[in-house]
Amino acid sequence: MRRQFLFIFLALIVANTSQAQTRSTRIGYIDMEYILENVSDYKEANAQLELKAQKWKQEIETKKTDINNLKESLKAEKALLTKELIDERETEIKFLETEMLDYQQKQFGADGNLIRHKAALAKPIQDQVFTAVQDIAEAKNYDFVFDKSSDLTMLFSNKKFDISDQVIRILNRTDKREQLTKKQLKEQEKKENLENAIDENPAMKDRQKVLDDRKAAREKLILDRKLEQEAKKKEYEDRRKALLEEREARKNGTVSEPAKTDATKTSPSTDKPAATTEQKTTTVQPAATENKAEERQKLYEQRKKELEERKKKILEEREAAKKAKEAAAQKTNTTNN
């Protein structure tokens, strides 16, 4: 069967070559297994089928365990049983073994439930794949498109002729078409066309990589500038806040001159003149002023240290951005040369 298929294939190529000598024959291929593995609907359904298969396997193992237990029991009691009872138990064991094998064949045989369920899951996806392949072949003038995972033996296949990714993009676009707006759909198609062109042209793929690298470097430079501006803004706000706090502390540290009290007022217990408020404040004021001055000095030194650390960090980020820009420019020059 395979030889006949190869013979027909070669005959078609020869006929097509003789009829269209002015145009080169375009051949592509797909990998159906790879496509099915990358379609979300099929993966979810296949995962559920695998759970069923595991349940079937557990049932088969349970049946095997029961049969083995019956065999061991018969072996242990055989000397005590009559020939009729022995024949009866052996018949029961044989019946259970046949039932277990039939169940195993029913679930995992060549025409079992597992194979039929997998075929039923793959059928709708395969129909969509065939439709997508026809669209791609008509749009890009392919003469032949083969399935790598079929019975056709491909001794060598160049990756640039693989259109499996293009098929997957068409299937995903079909699934998302109802959820996208017209503008989003148009952008998606534009992106897919670019990806298809890159897949077919390795040189374009290299150029696109260079453009992506430049775009990444440019975005990083913009981000670094934005971070630098934010750091400067924060530094200015912190400096302003520190000045306001220092001014407020200085204002709180100045003690206003209190009103004088009557010096002739005496203490009720000693009949001596009582100490005035001015005299009491005078004894407390020097210690309070010294504490305020120390606190202001510590606050000033702490703010100064924070500002120096921020300045150092900004300089380091600026230097890193500069090096990244130079590396990107050097890489671009190397590519252009």
Coordinates of C-alpha atoms in Angstrom, one line a residue:
M1 CA 0.0 0.0 0.0
R2 CA 2.8 2.4 0.9
R3 CA 4.7 1.6 -2.3
Q4 CA 1.6 2.3 -4.4
F5 CA 1.2 5.6 -2.6
L6 CA 4.8 6.6 -3.2
F7 CA 4.5 5.6 -6.9
I8 CA 1.4 7.7 -7.3
F9 CA 3.1 10.6 -5.5
L10 CA 6.2 10.4 -7.8
A11 CA 3.9 10.2 -10.9
L12 CA 2.1 13.3 -9.8
I13 CA 5.3 15.2 -9.3
V14 CA 6.6 14.3 -12.7
A15 CA 3.3 15.2 -14.4
N16 CA 3.1 18.5 -12.5
T17 CA 6.7 19.3 -13.4
S18 CA 6.2 18.6 -17.1
Q19 CA 3.0 20.8 -17.2
A20 CA 4.4 23.8 -15.3
Q21 CA 8.1 24.0 -16.2
T22 CA 8.1 27.8 -15.8
R23 CA 7.0 27.6 -12.1
S24 CA 8.9 25.7 -9.4
T25 CA 6.9 23.0 -7.5
R26 CA 6.0 24.1 -3.9
I27 CA 5.8 21.3 -1.3
G28 CA 4.8 21.7 2.3
Y29 CA 4.0 19.4 5.2
I30 CA 2.2 19.4 8.6
D31 CA 2.6 17.3 11.7
M32 CA -0.9 16.4 12.8
E33 CA 0.3 15.1 16.2
Y34 CA 2.1 18.4 16.9
I35 CA -1.0 20.3 15.9
L36 CA -3.3 18.3 18.1
E37 CA -1.0 18.7 21.1
N38 CA -1.2 22.5 20.7
V39 CA -5.0 22.8 20.3
S40 CA -6.6 23.6 23.7
D41 CA -10.0 22.0 23.1
Y42 CA -8.3 18.7 22.1
K43 CA -5.9 18.8 25.0
E44 CA -8.7 19.3 27.6
A45 CA -10.9 16.5 26.1
N46 CA -7.9 14.2 25.8
A47 CA -7.0 14.8 29.5
Q48 CA -10.6 13.8 30.5
L49 CA -10.2 10.7 28.3
E50 CA -6.9 9.8 30.1
L51 CA -8.8 10.0 33.4
K52 CA -11.3 7.5 32.0
A53 CA -8.5 5.2 30.8
Q54 CA -6.9 5.3 34.3
K55 CA -10.2 4.3 35.8
W56 CA -10.5 1.3 33.3
K57 CA -6.9 0.3 34.2
Q58 CA -7.7 0.3 37.9
E59 CA -10.8 -1.9 37.3
I60 CA -8.7 -4.4 35.4
E61 CA -6.1 -4.5 38.1
T62 CA -8.8 -5.0 40.7
K63 CA -10.2 -8.0 38.7
K64 CA -6.6 -9.4 38.4
T65 CA -6.2 -9.1 42.2
D66 CA -9.4 -10.9 42.9
I67 CA -8.5 -13.7 40.5
N68 CA -5.1 -14.1 42.1
N69 CA -6.7 -14.3 45.5
L70 CA -9.1 -17.0 44.4
K71 CA -6.1 -19.0 42.9
E72 CA -4.2 -18.7 46.1
S73 CA -7.2 -19.7 48.2
L74 CA -7.8 -22.8 46.0
K75 CA -4.1 -23.7 46.2
A76 CA -4.2 -23.6 50.0
E77 CA -7.5 -25.5 50.4
K78 CA -7.1 -27.9 47.5
A79 CA -6.1 -30.8 49.8
L80 CA -9.3 -30.4 51.8
L81 CA -11.7 -30.1 48.9
T82 CA -13.4 -32.8 46.8
K83 CA -12.9 -33.1 43.1
E84 CA -16.3 -31.6 42.3
L85 CA -15.5 -28.4 44.4
I86 CA -12.1 -28.1 42.9
D87 CA -13.6 -28.3 39.3
E88 CA -16.2 -25.8 40.3
R89 CA -13.7 -23.2 41.6
E90 CA -11.4 -23.7 38.6
T91 CA -14.4 -23.1 36.3
E92 CA -15.2 -19.9 38.2
I93 CA -11.6 -18.7 38.0
K94 CA -11.5 -19.4 34.3
F95 CA -14.8 -17.6 33.8
L96 CA -13.5 -14.5 35.7
E97 CA -10.2 -14.5 33.7
T98 CA -12.1 -14.7 30.4
E99 CA -14.4 -11.8 31.6
M100 CA -11.4 -9.7 32.6
L101 CA -9.6 -10.3 29.2
D102 CA -12.8 -9.4 27.3
Y103 CA -13.1 -6.2 29.4
Q104 CA -9.5 -5.3 28.7
Q105 CA -9.9 -5.9 25.0
K106 CA -13.1 -3.9 25.0
Q107 CA -11.4 -0.8 26.5
F108 CA -7.9 -1.0 25.1
G109 CA -8.1 -3.3 22.1
A110 CA -7.4 -2.3 18.5
D111 CA -11.1 -1.3 18.1
G112 CA -11.6 -0.5 21.8
N113 CA -13.2 2.4 23.5
L114 CA -9.9 4.3 24.0
I115 CA -9.1 4.2 20.3
R116 CA -12.6 5.1 19.2
H117 CA -12.9 7.9 21.7
K118 CA -9.5 9.4 20.5
A119 CA -10.6 9.2 16.9
A120 CA -13.9 10.9 17.8
L121 CA -12.0 13.7 19.6
A122 CA -9.5 14.2 16.8
K123 CA -12.1 14.1 13.9
P124 CA -13.4 17.7 14.3
I125 CA -9.9 19.1 14.8
Q126 CA -8.7 17.2 11.7
D127 CA -11.6 18.6 9.6
Q128 CA -10.5 22.1 10.7
V129 CA -6.9 21.3 9.9
F130 CA -7.8 20.1 6.4
T131 CA -9.8 23.3 5.8
A132 CA -6.9 25.4 7.1
V133 CA -4.4 23.5 4.9
Q134 CA -6.5 24.1 1.8
D135 CA -6.7 27.9 2.6
I136 CA -2.9 28.1 3.1
A137 CA -2.2 26.0 -0.1
E138 CA -4.5 28.2 -2.2
A139 CA -3.2 31.5 -0.7
K140 CA 0.5 30.5 -1.1
N141 CA 0.4 28.3 -4.2
Y142 CA 1.4 25.0 -2.6
D143 CA 1.3 22.1 -5.0
F144 CA 1.5 19.3 -2.4
V145 CA 1.0 19.3 1.4
F146 CA 1.7 16.1 3.3
D147 CA 1.1 14.9 6.9
K148 CA 4.4 14.0 8.6
S149 CA 2.7 11.8 11.2
S150 CA 0.8 9.6 8.6
D151 CA 2.0 6.4 6.9
L152 CA 4.1 8.3 4.5
T153 CA 7.7 7.9 5.5
M154 CA 9.7 11.2 5.3
L155 CA 13.4 10.4 5.5
F156 CA 14.2 14.1 5.6
S157 CA 12.1 17.2 6.1
N158 CA 13.4 20.8 6.1
K159 CA 11.8 22.9 8.9
K160 CA 11.2 25.8 6.5
F161 CA 8.5 23.7 4.7
D162 CA 6.6 23.0 7.9
I163 CA 3.3 24.9 8.0
S164 CA 2.0 23.4 11.2
D165 CA 2.4 26.6 13.2
Q166 CA 0.5 28.5 10.5
V167 CA -2.3 25.9 10.8
I168 CA -2.4 26.3 14.6
R169 CA -2.6 30.1 14.3
I170 CA -5.6 29.8 11.9
L171 CA -7.4 27.4 14.3
N172 CA -6.7 29.7 17.3
R173 CA -7.9 32.7 15.3
T174 CA -11.1 30.9 14.4
D175 CA -11.8 30.1 18.1
K176 CA -11.2 33.7 19.1
R177 CA -13.0 35.4 16.2
E178 CA -16.2 35.8 18.1
Q179 CA -14.5 37.4 21.1
L180 CA -12.4 39.9 19.2
T181 CA -13.6 43.3 17.8
K182 CA -13.0 44.1 14.1
K183 CA -10.0 46.3 15.0
Q184 CA -8.5 43.5 17.2
L185 CA -9.2 40.9 14.5
K186 CA -7.4 43.0 11.9
E187 CA -4.4 43.5 14.1
Q188 CA -4.4 39.8 14.8
E189 CA -4.4 38.9 11.1
K190 CA -1.6 41.4 10.4
K191 CA 0.5 39.8 13.2
E192 CA -0.2 36.3 11.8
N193 CA 0.8 37.4 8.3
L194 CA 4.1 38.7 9.6
E195 CA 4.7 35.5 11.6
N196 CA 3.9 33.4 8.5
A197 CA 6.3 35.5 6.4
I198 CA 9.0 35.0 9.1
D199 CA 8.4 31.3 9.1
E200 CA 9.0 31.0 5.4
N201 CA 12.0 33.4 5.2
P202 CA 14.9 32.7 7.6
A203 CA 16.7 35.9 6.6
M204 CA 13.6 37.9 7.5
K205 CA 13.5 36.1 10.8
D206 CA 17.0 37.3 11.6
R207 CA 16.1 40.9 10.7
Q208 CA 13.0 40.7 12.8
K209 CA 15.1 39.5 15.7
V210 CA 17.4 42.5 15.3
L211 CA 14.3 44.8 15.2
D212 CA 12.9 43.2 18.4
D213 CA 16.3 43.7 20.1
R214 CA 16.4 47.3 19.1
K215 CA 12.8 47.8 20.3
A216 CA 13.6 46.1 23.7
A217 CA 16.7 48.3 24.1
R218 CA 14.7 51.5 23.3
E219 CA 11.9 50.5 25.7
K220 CA 14.5 49.9 28.4
L221 CA 16.1 53.3 27.8
I222 CA 12.7 55.0 28.1
L223 CA 12.0 53.1 31.3
D224 CA 15.4 54.1 32.7
R225 CA 14.7 57.7 31.9
K226 CA 11.3 57.5 33.5
L227 CA 12.8 56.0 36.6
E228 CA 15.5 58.6 36.7
Q229 CA 12.8 61.4 36.5
E230 CA 10.8 59.8 39.2
A231 CA 13.9 59.5 41.4
K232 CA 14.7 63.2 40.9
K233 CA 11.2 64.2 41.7
K234 CA 11.2 62.1 44.8
E235 CA 14.6 63.5 45.8
Y236 CA 13.2 67.1 45.4
E237 CA 10.1 66.2 47.5
D238 CA 12.2 64.6 50.2
R239 CA 14.5 67.7 50.3
R240 CA 11.6 70.0 50.5
K241 CA 10.0 67.8 53.2
A242 CA 13.3 67.8 55.2
L243 CA 13.5 71.6 55.0
L244 CA 9.9 72.0 56.2
E245 CA 10.5 69.6 59.1
E246 CA 13.7 71.4 60.0
R247 CA 12.0 74.7 59.9
E248 CA 9.1 73.4 62.1
A249 CA 11.6 71.9 64.6
R250 CA 13.5 75.2 64.8
K251 CA 10.2 77.0 65.4
N252 CA 9.2 74.6 68.2
G253 CA 12.6 74.9 69.8
T254 CA 12.3 78.7 70.4
V255 CA 10.6 79.4 73.8
S256 CA 8.6 82.6 74.0
E257 CA 9.3 84.9 77.0
P258 CA 6.6 84.1 79.6
A259 CA 4.7 86.7 81.5
K260 CA 6.2 87.8 84.8
T261 CA 4.4 87.0 88.0
D262 CA 4.2 89.0 91.2
A263 CA 7.5 88.6 93.0
T264 CA 6.0 89.5 96.4
K265 CA 3.7 86.4 96.2
T266 CA 4.8 84.1 99.0
S267 CA 4.5 80.3 99.5
P268 CA 1.7 79.4 101.9
S269 CA 3.9 77.1 103.9
T270 CA 7.2 79.1 104.2
D271 CA 6.1 82.8 104.0
K272 CA 9.0 83.3 101.5
P273 CA 8.7 84.8 98.0
A274 CA 7.6 82.1 95.5
A275 CA 9.8 81.3 92.4
T276 CA 8.5 83.0 89.3
T277 CA 7.6 81.2 86.1
E278 CA 10.4 83.0 84.4
Q279 CA 13.0 81.6 86.8
K280 CA 11.7 78.0 86.4
T281 CA 11.7 78.2 82.6
T282 CA 15.2 79.6 82.7
T283 CA 16.5 76.4 84.4
V284 CA 14.8 74.0 82.0
Q285 CA 15.4 75.9 78.7
P286 CA 19.1 75.2 78.2
A287 CA 18.7 71.4 78.4
A288 CA 15.6 71.4 76.1
T289 CA 17.4 73.6 73.6
E290 CA 20.5 71.3 73.6
N291 CA 18.2 68.2 73.0
K292 CA 16.4 70.0 70.1
A293 CA 19.8 70.9 68.5
E294 CA 21.0 67.3 68.7
E295 CA 17.8 66.0 67.2
R296 CA 18.0 68.5 64.3
Q297 CA 21.7 67.6 63.7
K298 CA 20.8 63.9 63.6
L299 CA 17.9 64.5 61.3
Y300 CA 20.1 66.6 59.0
E301 CA 22.8 64.0 58.8
Q302 CA 20.2 61.2 58.1
R303 CA 18.6 63.2 55.3
K304 CA 22.0 64.0 53.9
K305 CA 23.0 60.3 53.9
E306 CA 19.7 59.3 52.2
L307 CA 20.2 61.9 49.5
E308 CA 23.7 60.7 48.8
E309 CA 22.5 57.1 48.5
R310 CA 19.7 58.1 46.1
K311 CA 22.2 60.1 44.0
K312 CA 24.6 57.2 43.9
K313 CA 21.7 54.8 42.8
I314 CA 20.6 57.2 40.0
L315 CA 24.1 57.5 38.7
E316 CA 24.5 53.7 38.6
E317 CA 21.1 53.3 36.8
R318 CA 22.2 56.0 34.3
E319 CA 25.5 54.3 33.7
A320 CA 23.7 50.9 33.2
A321 CA 21.3 52.4 30.7
K322 CA 24.2 54.0 28.8
K323 CA 26.1 50.7 28.6
A324 CA 22.9 49.0 27.3
K325 CA 22.4 51.6 24.7
E326 CA 26.1 51.3 23.6
A327 CA 25.8 47.5 23.4
A328 CA 22.6 47.7 21.3
A329 CA 24.3 50.2 19.0
Q330 CA 27.3 48.0 18.7
K331 CA 25.2 45.0 17.9
T332 CA 23.3 46.9 15.3
N333 CA 26.5 48.0 13.6
T334 CA 27.8 44.5 13.6
T335 CA 24.6 43.2 12.0
N336 CA 24.6 45.9 9.4
N337 CA 28.2 45.2 8.5

